[in-house]
Amino acid sequence: MEGGIRAWNGLVAKGAPESGMAYFSSATRPEELIALAWYLEEGSHKFYSGLASGLKEGKAGDLYRELAKAEEGHRSSLLRLYEETFGPAADPVSRDQ
Amino acid sequence: MSILDYFKPVSTWPAERVRQFLRENDPDQYNLVDVRTPKEYEEGHLPGARLIPVGEMADRLLQLDHRKTTIVY
């Protein structure tokens, strides 16, 4: 690319190359993988909720709220799967932690 | 295609053409490579770019699928 990243003039990502990868590689047992999937859904829920919070009215806000609600369903399914397979889960980590 | 093909002259794209290419193609269809240092990468890189510092390129070349278009910066 001519000019390198200085010519990009767009959004860039930050963080080390291994960002997030260590998180994945540390999950090896089935229960860890389900818990990781739950956290990914939690992240998606936060993402869509954040977008929706800035859009009170209109179709875009409605769409993001729907997507956030769908992620809640995904989390519930994963929690149910975890508990059916491994027994009661620990209390969900609060969003502030 | 052999590894020597990586040393042939390559075309230079302006940033806007790169942006259009990335927009029109699935990430699985190309290699996007940042050849700078880890520190520079960490401070900001094109979303989806993988880091292969230029000094490591010879050793890590085979990590790239040579059948795909490769964009470096």
mmCIF file of N, CA and C in Angstrom, chain B residues 31-35 48-53 57 64 70-73:
data_model
loop_
_atom_site.group_PDB
_atom_site.id
_atom_site.type_symbol
_atom_site.label_atom_id
_atom_site.label_comp_id
_atom_site.label_asym_id
_atom_site.label_seq_id
_atom_site.Cartn_x
_atom_site.Cartn_y
_atom_site.Cartn_z
ATOM 1 N N ASN B 31 -4.293 -11.900 2.069
ATOM 2 C CA ASN B 31 -3.392 -11.715 3.199
ATOM 3 C C ASN B 31 -3.187 -10.216 3.383
ATOM 4 N N LEU B 32 -3.407 -9.707 4.572
ATOM 5 C CA LEU B 32 -3.144 -8.304 4.901
ATOM 6 C C LEU B 32 -2.059 -8.302 5.956
ATOM 7 N N VAL B 33 -0.888 -7.780 5.598
ATOM 8 C CA VAL B 33 0.289 -7.944 6.447
ATOM 9 C C VAL B 33 0.899 -6.599 6.827
ATOM 10 N N ASP B 34 1.114 -6.439 8.103
ATOM 11 C CA ASP B 34 1.805 -5.268 8.646
ATOM 12 C C ASP B 34 3.261 -5.670 8.863
ATOM 13 N N VAL B 35 4.193 -4.975 8.237
ATOM 14 C CA VAL B 35 5.598 -5.389 8.303
ATOM 15 C C VAL B 35 6.406 -4.520 9.265
ATOM 16 N N GLY B 48 -7.652 -6.264 11.082
ATOM 17 C CA GLY B 48 -7.515 -7.548 10.409
ATOM 18 C C GLY B 48 -6.115 -7.854 9.925
ATOM 19 N N ALA B 49 -5.205 -6.879 10.026
ATOM 20 C CA ALA B 49 -3.837 -7.116 9.556
ATOM 21 C C ALA B 49 -3.098 -8.016 10.533
ATOM 22 N N ARG B 50 -2.279 -8.886 9.987
ATOM 23 C CA ARG B 50 -1.421 -9.692 10.848
ATOM 24 C C ARG B 50 -0.023 -9.108 10.810
ATOM 25 N N LEU B 51 0.689 -9.276 11.904
ATOM 26 C CA LEU B 51 2.012 -8.692 12.016
ATOM 27 C C LEU B 51 3.079 -9.697 11.625
ATOM 28 N N ILE B 52 3.874 -9.360 10.636
ATOM 29 C CA ILE B 52 5.095 -10.107 10.313
ATOM 30 C C ILE B 52 6.158 -9.047 10.069
ATOM 31 N N PRO B 53 6.916 -8.684 11.110
ATOM 32 C CA PRO B 53 7.952 -7.652 10.931
ATOM 33 C C PRO B 53 8.861 -8.009 9.764
ATOM 34 N N MET B 57 10.319 -11.739 7.881
ATOM 35 C CA MET B 57 9.549 -12.170 6.716
ATOM 36 C C MET B 57 10.126 -13.431 6.075
ATOM 37 N N LEU B 64 2.071 -17.485 4.912
ATOM 38 C CA LEU B 64 1.098 -16.812 4.054
ATOM 39 C C LEU B 64 0.712 -17.732 2.912
ATOM 40 N N THR B 70 -1.778 -10.621 -1.632
ATOM 41 C CA THR B 70 -1.159 -10.205 -0.379
ATOM 42 C C THR B 70 -0.932 -8.702 -0.405
ATOM 43 N N ILE B 71 -1.479 -8.024 0.574
ATOM 44 C CA ILE B 71 -1.314 -6.571 0.709
ATOM 45 C C ILE B 71 -0.421 -6.329 1.908
ATOM 46 N N VAL B 72 0.636 -5.564 1.698
ATOM 47 C CA VAL B 72 1.542 -5.258 2.801
ATOM 48 C C VAL B 72 1.650 -3.739 2.970
ATOM 49 N N TYR B 73 1.958 -3.344 4.198
ATOM 50 C CA TYR B 73 2.191 -1.928 4.449
ATOM 51 C C TYR B 73 3.165 -1.746 5.593
#
